[in-house]
């Protein structure tokens, strides 16, 4: 049973460019959340998708957008990249109704390392 | 907004000793508090969850306490091993669906 898979694992972009990161949730999970983790910091919540809609959003600008597909996989898009966007981007999956509020396990992927130069 | 404080200084202990990590939070008491382990370059791995009406939770060599009066959780690893060396993150639920994480405490267990 594959866990949460993310791609690419590492990438380097130039300031002003756009990037798309991808996530496939754990089998049986339908909810995907994205987090940004800067070096030495804890993950920060970007947004969560369920039923192909953004359900909750953290304190991130509109340059950060996402999408969820019918197979529950998800993409994170970041436009007009800034140097400060350099971070580890983590995808987490859970099962609706058995996730956060019920306290069940949330599974994280290994992340995508983004470096903006 | 909810803030979480974890000791940013690394904790160095000898193998076999008990490691104790602290998580303090402000504002409202959450219904749930979770602890995660994160190895360098890897995603966080869920360890334990404790509910607000639970004072203590155990799993093998791990123990978590939750004091809503002090707004504090303690995470203990007994009989620590070098393989326990990692960063440990405390997380609370923000809103209905998102986790708020502390910045983590790095634990180094010396053989």
PDB file of C-alpha atoms in Angstrom:
ATOM      1  CA  UNK A   1       0.000   0.000   0.000  1.00  0.00           C
ATOM      2  CA  UNK A   2       1.680   3.173  -1.178  1.00  0.00           C
ATOM      3  CA  UNK A   3       1.653   6.041   1.227  1.00  0.00           C
ATOM      4  CA  UNK A   4       1.481   9.679   0.211  1.00  0.00           C
ATOM      5  CA  UNK A   5       3.635  10.304  -2.850  1.00  0.00           C
ATOM      6  CA  UNK A   6       4.894  13.677  -3.977  1.00  0.00           C
ATOM      7  CA  UNK A   7       6.729  14.876  -7.069  1.00  0.00           C
ATOM      8  CA  UNK A   8       9.170  16.219  -7.898  1.00  0.00           C
ATOM      9  CA  UNK A   9      11.418  15.619  -4.899  1.00  0.00           C
ATOM     10  CA  UNK A  10      13.714  18.532  -5.662  1.00  0.00           C
ATOM     11  CA  UNK A  11      13.547  21.453  -8.027  1.00  0.00           C
ATOM     12  CA  UNK A  12      15.194  24.802  -8.630  1.00  0.00           C
ATOM     13  CA  UNK A  13      13.310  27.758 -10.050  1.00  0.00           C
ATOM     14  CA  UNK A  14      14.131  31.351 -10.821  1.00  0.00           C
ATOM     15  CA  UNK A  15      12.428  34.324  -9.196  1.00  0.00           C
ATOM     16  CA  UNK A  16       9.230  35.231 -11.019  1.00  0.00           C
ATOM     17  CA  UNK A  17       8.684  31.758 -12.440  1.00  0.00           C
ATOM     18  CA  UNK A  18       5.789  29.464 -11.705  1.00  0.00           C
ATOM     19  CA  UNK A  19       5.908  25.975 -10.185  1.00  0.00           C
ATOM     20  CA  UNK A  20       3.512  23.029  -9.915  1.00  0.00           C
ATOM     21  CA  UNK A  21       3.911  20.358  -7.257  1.00  0.00           C
ATOM     22  CA  UNK A  22       1.960  17.121  -7.271  1.00  0.00           C
ATOM     23  CA  UNK A  23       0.591  14.800  -4.612  1.00  0.00           C
ATOM     24  CA  UNK A  24      -1.121  11.428  -4.606  1.00  0.00           C
ATOM     25  CA  UNK A  25      -2.839  10.644  -1.309  1.00  0.00           C
ATOM     26  CA  UNK A  26      -2.654   7.383   0.551  1.00  0.00           C
ATOM     27  CA  UNK A  27      -5.021   4.734  -0.752  1.00  0.00           C
ATOM     28  CA  UNK A  28      -8.491   5.223   0.714  1.00  0.00           C
ATOM     29  CA  UNK A  29      -7.889   8.864   1.601  1.00  0.00           C
ATOM     30  CA  UNK A  30      -9.923  11.621  -0.011  1.00  0.00           C
ATOM     31  CA  UNK A  31      -8.658  14.779   1.695  1.00  0.00           C
ATOM     32  CA  UNK A  32      -5.393  16.498   0.862  1.00  0.00           C
ATOM     33  CA  UNK A  33      -3.688  19.322   2.734  1.00  0.00           C
ATOM     34  CA  UNK A  34      -0.583  21.258   1.758  1.00  0.00           C
ATOM     35  CA  UNK A  35       1.998  22.661   4.146  1.00  0.00           C
ATOM     36  CA  UNK A  36       5.093  24.826   3.678  1.00  0.00           C
ATOM     37  CA  UNK A  37       8.093  24.158   5.902  1.00  0.00           C
ATOM     38  CA  UNK A  38      10.958  26.629   5.929  1.00  0.00           C
ATOM     39  CA  UNK A  39      14.332  25.492   7.215  1.00  0.00           C
ATOM     40  CA  UNK A  40      14.319  25.211  11.006  1.00  0.00           C
ATOM     41  CA  UNK A  41      10.589  25.859  11.271  1.00  0.00           C
ATOM     42  CA  UNK A  42       7.513  23.734  11.682  1.00  0.00           C
ATOM     43  CA  UNK A  43       5.126  23.127   8.759  1.00  0.00           C
ATOM     44  CA  UNK A  44       2.647  25.932   8.035  1.00  0.00           C
ATOM     45  CA  UNK A  45      -0.793  25.161   6.672  1.00  0.00           C
ATOM     46  CA  UNK A  46      -1.459  26.435   3.154  1.00  0.00           C
ATOM     47  CA  UNK A  47      -4.847  24.922   2.276  1.00  0.00           C
ATOM     48  CA  UNK A  48      -6.927  21.786   2.241  1.00  0.00           C
ATOM     49  CA  UNK A  49      -8.942  20.152  -0.539  1.00  0.00           C
ATOM     50  CA  UNK A  50     -11.884  17.811  -0.303  1.00  0.00           C
ATOM     51  CA  UNK A  51     -14.377  16.927  -3.044  1.00  0.00           C
ATOM     52  CA  UNK A  52     -12.284  18.959  -5.482  1.00  0.00           C
ATOM     53  CA  UNK A  53     -12.862  22.190  -3.566  1.00  0.00           C
ATOM     54  CA  UNK A  54     -10.659  24.293  -1.311  1.00  0.00           C
ATOM     55  CA  UNK A  55     -12.177  23.876   2.167  1.00  0.00           C
ATOM     56  CA  UNK A  56      -9.861  25.919   4.345  1.00  0.00           C
ATOM     57  CA  UNK A  57      -6.957  28.228   3.689  1.00  0.00           C
ATOM     58  CA  UNK A  58      -4.064  29.420   5.806  1.00  0.00           C
ATOM     59  CA  UNK A  59      -2.377  32.790   5.730  1.00  0.00           C
ATOM     60  CA  UNK A  60      -0.868  32.538   2.251  1.00  0.00           C
ATOM     61  CA  UNK A  61      -1.254  34.971  -0.677  1.00  0.00           C
ATOM     62  CA  UNK A  62      -3.263  34.250  -3.790  1.00  0.00           C
ATOM     63  CA  UNK A  63      -0.044  33.345  -5.589  1.00  0.00           C
ATOM     64  CA  UNK A  64      -0.560  29.967  -3.951  1.00  0.00           C
ATOM     65  CA  UNK A  65      -3.358  28.007  -5.566  1.00  0.00           C
ATOM     66  CA  UNK A  66      -4.340  24.411  -5.782  1.00  0.00           C
ATOM     67  CA  UNK A  67      -6.485  21.835  -7.385  1.00  0.00           C
ATOM     68  CA  UNK A  68      -7.872  18.417  -6.549  1.00  0.00           C
ATOM     69  CA  UNK A  69      -8.750  15.885  -9.205  1.00  0.00           C
ATOM     70  CA  UNK A  70     -11.547  13.289  -9.197  1.00  0.00           C
ATOM     71  CA  UNK A  71      -9.029  10.589  -8.214  1.00  0.00           C
ATOM     72  CA  UNK A  72      -8.222  12.691  -5.106  1.00  0.00           C
ATOM     73  CA  UNK A  73      -4.720  13.622  -6.254  1.00  0.00           C
ATOM     74  CA  UNK A  74      -3.788  17.248  -5.903  1.00  0.00           C
ATOM     75  CA  UNK A  75      -1.565  19.970  -7.272  1.00  0.00           C
ATOM     76  CA  UNK A  76      -0.074  23.025  -5.605  1.00  0.00           C
ATOM     77  CA  UNK A  77       0.747  25.949  -7.877  1.00  0.00           C
ATOM     78  CA  UNK A  78       2.841  28.923  -6.916  1.00  0.00           C
ATOM     79  CA  UNK A  79       3.068  31.912  -9.256  1.00  0.00           C
ATOM     80  CA  UNK A  80       5.571  34.776  -9.361  1.00  0.00           C
ATOM     81  CA  UNK A  81       8.045  32.926  -7.178  1.00  0.00           C
ATOM     82  CA  UNK A  82       9.944  34.849  -4.527  1.00  0.00           C
ATOM     83  CA  UNK A  83      13.181  33.904  -2.830  1.00  0.00           C
ATOM     84  CA  UNK A  84      11.180  33.460   0.371  1.00  0.00           C
ATOM     85  CA  UNK A  85       9.148  30.669  -1.232  1.00  0.00           C
ATOM     86  CA  UNK A  86      12.175  28.390  -0.930  1.00  0.00           C
ATOM     87  CA  UNK A  87      11.031  25.620   1.391  1.00  0.00           C
ATOM     88  CA  UNK A  88       9.960  22.012   1.756  1.00  0.00           C
ATOM     89  CA  UNK A  89       6.380  21.616   0.535  1.00  0.00           C
ATOM     90  CA  UNK A  90       4.542  18.810   2.276  1.00  0.00           C
ATOM     91  CA  UNK A  91       1.353  17.084   1.263  1.00  0.00           C
ATOM     92  CA  UNK A  92      -0.757  15.362   3.915  1.00  0.00           C
ATOM     93  CA  UNK A  93      -3.701  13.064   3.358  1.00  0.00           C
ATOM     94  CA  UNK A  94      -6.543  11.846   5.528  1.00  0.00           C
ATOM     95  CA  UNK A  95      -9.998  10.383   5.231  1.00  0.00           C
ATOM     96  CA  UNK A  96     -12.919  12.759   5.483  1.00  0.00           C
ATOM     97  CA  UNK A  97     -14.829  12.216   8.663  1.00  0.00           C
ATOM     98  CA  UNK A  98     -11.990  10.157  10.040  1.00  0.00           C
ATOM     99  CA  UNK A  99      -9.338  12.826   9.853  1.00  0.00           C
ATOM    100  CA  UNK A 100      -8.695  15.908  11.903  1.00  0.00           C
ATOM    101  CA  UNK A 101     -11.812  16.194  14.033  1.00  0.00           C
ATOM    102  CA  UNK A 102     -11.916  12.554  14.960  1.00  0.00           C
ATOM    103  CA  UNK A 103      -8.221  12.647  15.696  1.00  0.00           C
ATOM    104  CA  UNK A 104      -7.215   9.913  13.310  1.00  0.00           C
ATOM    105  CA  UNK A 105      -3.806   9.711  11.739  1.00  0.00           C
ATOM    106  CA  UNK A 106      -2.754  12.165   9.082  1.00  0.00           C
ATOM    107  CA  UNK A 107      -0.087  10.868   6.713  1.00  0.00           C
ATOM    108  CA  UNK A 108       2.581  13.138   5.263  1.00  0.00           C
ATOM    109  CA  UNK A 109       4.552  12.637   2.093  1.00  0.00           C
ATOM    110  CA  UNK A 110       8.310  13.112   1.948  1.00  0.00           C
ATOM    111  CA  UNK A 111       7.892  16.547   0.444  1.00  0.00           C
ATOM    112  CA  UNK A 112       9.122  18.552  -2.511  1.00  0.00           C
ATOM    113  CA  UNK A 113      12.171  20.712  -1.932  1.00  0.00           C
ATOM    114  CA  UNK A 114      11.820  23.999  -3.807  1.00  0.00           C
ATOM    115  CA  UNK A 115      14.759  26.337  -4.173  1.00  0.00           C
ATOM    116  CA  UNK A 116      14.155  29.757  -5.704  1.00  0.00           C
ATOM    117  CA  UNK A 117      17.247  31.545  -6.992  1.00  0.00           C
TER     118      UNK A 117
ATOM    119  CA  UNK B   1      -4.202  33.367  16.890  1.00  0.00           C
ATOM    120  CA  UNK B   2      -2.954  30.170  18.442  1.00  0.00           C
ATOM    121  CA  UNK B   3       0.783  30.014  19.063  1.00  0.00           C
ATOM    122  CA  UNK B   4       2.848  26.998  19.967  1.00  0.00           C
ATOM    123  CA  UNK B   5       6.202  27.160  21.666  1.00  0.00           C
ATOM    124  CA  UNK B   6       8.733  24.377  21.704  1.00  0.00           C
ATOM    125  CA  UNK B   7      12.262  24.634  22.993  1.00  0.00           C
ATOM    126  CA  UNK B   8      14.322  25.614  19.978  1.00  0.00           C
ATOM    127  CA  UNK B   9      17.527  24.475  21.609  1.00  0.00           C
ATOM    128  CA  UNK B  10      18.571  20.916  20.890  1.00  0.00           C
ATOM    129  CA  UNK B  11      18.212  18.410  23.693  1.00  0.00           C
ATOM    130  CA  UNK B  12      21.235  16.170  24.196  1.00  0.00           C
ATOM    131  CA  UNK B  13      20.908  13.132  26.431  1.00  0.00           C
ATOM    132  CA  UNK B  14      22.718   9.863  27.079  1.00  0.00           C
ATOM    133  CA  UNK B  15      21.399   6.572  25.792  1.00  0.00           C
ATOM    134  CA  UNK B  16      19.112   4.882  28.288  1.00  0.00           C
ATOM    135  CA  UNK B  17      17.944   8.114  29.889  1.00  0.00           C
ATOM    136  CA  UNK B  18      14.453   9.601  29.604  1.00  0.00           C
ATOM    137  CA  UNK B  19      14.022  12.490  27.192  1.00  0.00           C
ATOM    138  CA  UNK B  20      11.367  15.069  28.043  1.00  0.00           C
ATOM    139  CA  UNK B  21      10.210  17.609  25.474  1.00  0.00           C
ATOM    140  CA  UNK B  22       7.867  20.497  26.177  1.00  0.00           C
ATOM    141  CA  UNK B  23       5.090  22.066  24.135  1.00  0.00           C
ATOM    142  CA  UNK B  24       3.357  25.225  25.372  1.00  0.00           C
ATOM    143  CA  UNK B  25       0.442  26.924  23.649  1.00  0.00           C
ATOM    144  CA  UNK B  26      -1.446  30.171  24.039  1.00  0.00           C
ATOM    145  CA  UNK B  27      -5.084  31.083  23.780  1.00  0.00           C
ATOM    146  CA  UNK B  28      -7.751  28.431  23.688  1.00  0.00           C
ATOM    147  CA  UNK B  29      -7.170  24.822  24.631  1.00  0.00           C
ATOM    148  CA  UNK B  30      -7.453  22.540  21.644  1.00  0.00           C
ATOM    149  CA  UNK B  31      -9.557  19.422  21.585  1.00  0.00           C
ATOM    150  CA  UNK B  32      -6.570  17.420  20.379  1.00  0.00           C
ATOM    151  CA  UNK B  33      -2.826  17.686  20.511  1.00  0.00           C
ATOM    152  CA  UNK B  34      -0.486  15.581  18.415  1.00  0.00           C
ATOM    153  CA  UNK B  35       3.198  14.757  18.409  1.00  0.00           C
ATOM    154  CA  UNK B  36       5.188  13.999  15.265  1.00  0.00           C
ATOM    155  CA  UNK B  37       8.703  12.841  14.556  1.00  0.00           C
ATOM    156  CA  UNK B  38      10.629  14.311  11.636  1.00  0.00           C
ATOM    157  CA  UNK B  39      13.961  13.056  10.359  1.00  0.00           C
ATOM    158  CA  UNK B  40      16.195  15.346   8.248  1.00  0.00           C
ATOM    159  CA  UNK B  41      14.834  15.739   4.736  1.00  0.00           C
ATOM    160  CA  UNK B  42      11.764  13.619   5.454  1.00  0.00           C
ATOM    161  CA  UNK B  43       8.099  14.339   6.099  1.00  0.00           C
ATOM    162  CA  UNK B  44       6.675  14.285   9.652  1.00  0.00           C
ATOM    163  CA  UNK B  45       5.492  10.951  10.996  1.00  0.00           C
ATOM    164  CA  UNK B  46       2.565  10.803  13.399  1.00  0.00           C
ATOM    165  CA  UNK B  47       3.398   9.396  16.840  1.00  0.00           C
ATOM    166  CA  UNK B  48       0.661  10.088  19.351  1.00  0.00           C
ATOM    167  CA  UNK B  49      -2.568  12.007  19.807  1.00  0.00           C
ATOM    168  CA  UNK B  50      -4.019  13.056  23.136  1.00  0.00           C
ATOM    169  CA  UNK B  51      -7.484  14.474  23.710  1.00  0.00           C
ATOM    170  CA  UNK B  52      -8.297  17.323  26.081  1.00  0.00           C
ATOM    171  CA  UNK B  53     -10.068  14.985  28.487  1.00  0.00           C
ATOM    172  CA  UNK B  54      -7.071  12.648  28.651  1.00  0.00           C
ATOM    173  CA  UNK B  55      -4.295  13.431  31.074  1.00  0.00           C
ATOM    174  CA  UNK B  56      -1.832  10.882  29.783  1.00  0.00           C
ATOM    175  CA  UNK B  57      -1.311   8.625  26.775  1.00  0.00           C
ATOM    176  CA  UNK B  58       1.257   5.876  26.298  1.00  0.00           C
ATOM    177  CA  UNK B  59       2.623   3.953  23.352  1.00  0.00           C
ATOM    178  CA  UNK B  60       5.542   1.613  23.925  1.00  0.00           C
ATOM    179  CA  UNK B  61       8.401   3.823  25.199  1.00  0.00           C
ATOM    180  CA  UNK B  62       6.493   7.032  24.498  1.00  0.00           C
ATOM    181  CA  UNK B  63       4.327   8.962  26.941  1.00  0.00           C
ATOM    182  CA  UNK B  64       2.438  12.201  26.401  1.00  0.00           C
ATOM    183  CA  UNK B  65       0.730  14.325  29.027  1.00  0.00           C
ATOM    184  CA  UNK B  66      -1.729  17.143  28.466  1.00  0.00           C
ATOM    185  CA  UNK B  67      -2.366  19.826  31.085  1.00  0.00           C
ATOM    186  CA  UNK B  68      -5.051  22.243  29.882  1.00  0.00           C
ATOM    187  CA  UNK B  69      -4.624  24.400  32.991  1.00  0.00           C
ATOM    188  CA  UNK B  70      -0.953  24.987  32.303  1.00  0.00           C
ATOM    189  CA  UNK B  71      -1.602  24.909  28.521  1.00  0.00           C
ATOM    190  CA  UNK B  72       1.232  22.470  28.187  1.00  0.00           C
ATOM    191  CA  UNK B  73       2.023  19.032  26.845  1.00  0.00           C
ATOM    192  CA  UNK B  74       5.052  16.973  27.786  1.00  0.00           C
ATOM    193  CA  UNK B  75       6.469  14.250  25.547  1.00  0.00           C
ATOM    194  CA  UNK B  76       8.635  11.581  27.144  1.00  0.00           C
ATOM    195  CA  UNK B  77      10.817   8.920  25.564  1.00  0.00           C
ATOM    196  CA  UNK B  78      11.986   6.376  28.121  1.00  0.00           C
ATOM    197  CA  UNK B  79      15.097   4.220  27.698  1.00  0.00           C
ATOM    198  CA  UNK B  80      16.166   6.472  24.841  1.00  0.00           C
ATOM    199  CA  UNK B  81      18.229   5.081  21.973  1.00  0.00           C
ATOM    200  CA  UNK B  82      20.430   6.767  19.352  1.00  0.00           C
ATOM    201  CA  UNK B  83      17.738   5.836  16.793  1.00  0.00           C
ATOM    202  CA  UNK B  84      15.387   8.199  18.641  1.00  0.00           C
ATOM    203  CA  UNK B  85      17.503  11.149  17.480  1.00  0.00           C
ATOM    204  CA  UNK B  86      15.236  13.370  15.381  1.00  0.00           C
ATOM    205  CA  UNK B  87      13.175  16.547  15.546  1.00  0.00           C
ATOM    206  CA  UNK B  88       9.908  16.215  17.434  1.00  0.00           C
ATOM    207  CA  UNK B  89       6.998  18.457  16.495  1.00  0.00           C
ATOM    208  CA  UNK B  90       3.961  19.347  18.557  1.00  0.00           C
ATOM    209  CA  UNK B  91       0.778  20.169  16.640  1.00  0.00           C
ATOM    210  CA  UNK B  92      -2.680  21.472  17.478  1.00  0.00           C
ATOM    211  CA  UNK B  93      -5.817  21.716  15.397  1.00  0.00           C
ATOM    212  CA  UNK B  94      -6.460  25.182  14.019  1.00  0.00           C
ATOM    213  CA  UNK B  95     -10.029  25.679  12.918  1.00  0.00           C
ATOM    214  CA  UNK B  96     -11.684  22.487  11.825  1.00  0.00           C
ATOM    215  CA  UNK B  97      -9.237  21.031   9.395  1.00  0.00           C
ATOM    216  CA  UNK B  98      -5.721  22.396   9.745  1.00  0.00           C
ATOM    217  CA  UNK B  99      -2.820  21.676  12.035  1.00  0.00           C
ATOM    218  CA  UNK B 100      -0.716  24.369  13.664  1.00  0.00           C
ATOM    219  CA  UNK B 101       2.800  23.129  14.330  1.00  0.00           C
ATOM    220  CA  UNK B 102       5.482  24.260  16.710  1.00  0.00           C
ATOM    221  CA  UNK B 103       8.966  24.761  15.333  1.00  0.00           C
ATOM    222  CA  UNK B 104      10.110  21.474  16.840  1.00  0.00           C
ATOM    223  CA  UNK B 105      12.801  20.367  19.249  1.00  0.00           C
ATOM    224  CA  UNK B 106      15.804  18.442  18.012  1.00  0.00           C
ATOM    225  CA  UNK B 107      16.712  15.466  20.180  1.00  0.00           C
ATOM    226  CA  UNK B 108      20.196  13.963  20.059  1.00  0.00           C
ATOM    227  CA  UNK B 109      20.751  10.706  21.952  1.00  0.00           C
ATOM    228  CA  UNK B 110      24.413   9.974  22.550  1.00  0.00           C
ATOM    229  CA  UNK B 111      25.542   6.322  22.661  1.00  0.00           C
TER     230      UNK B 111
END
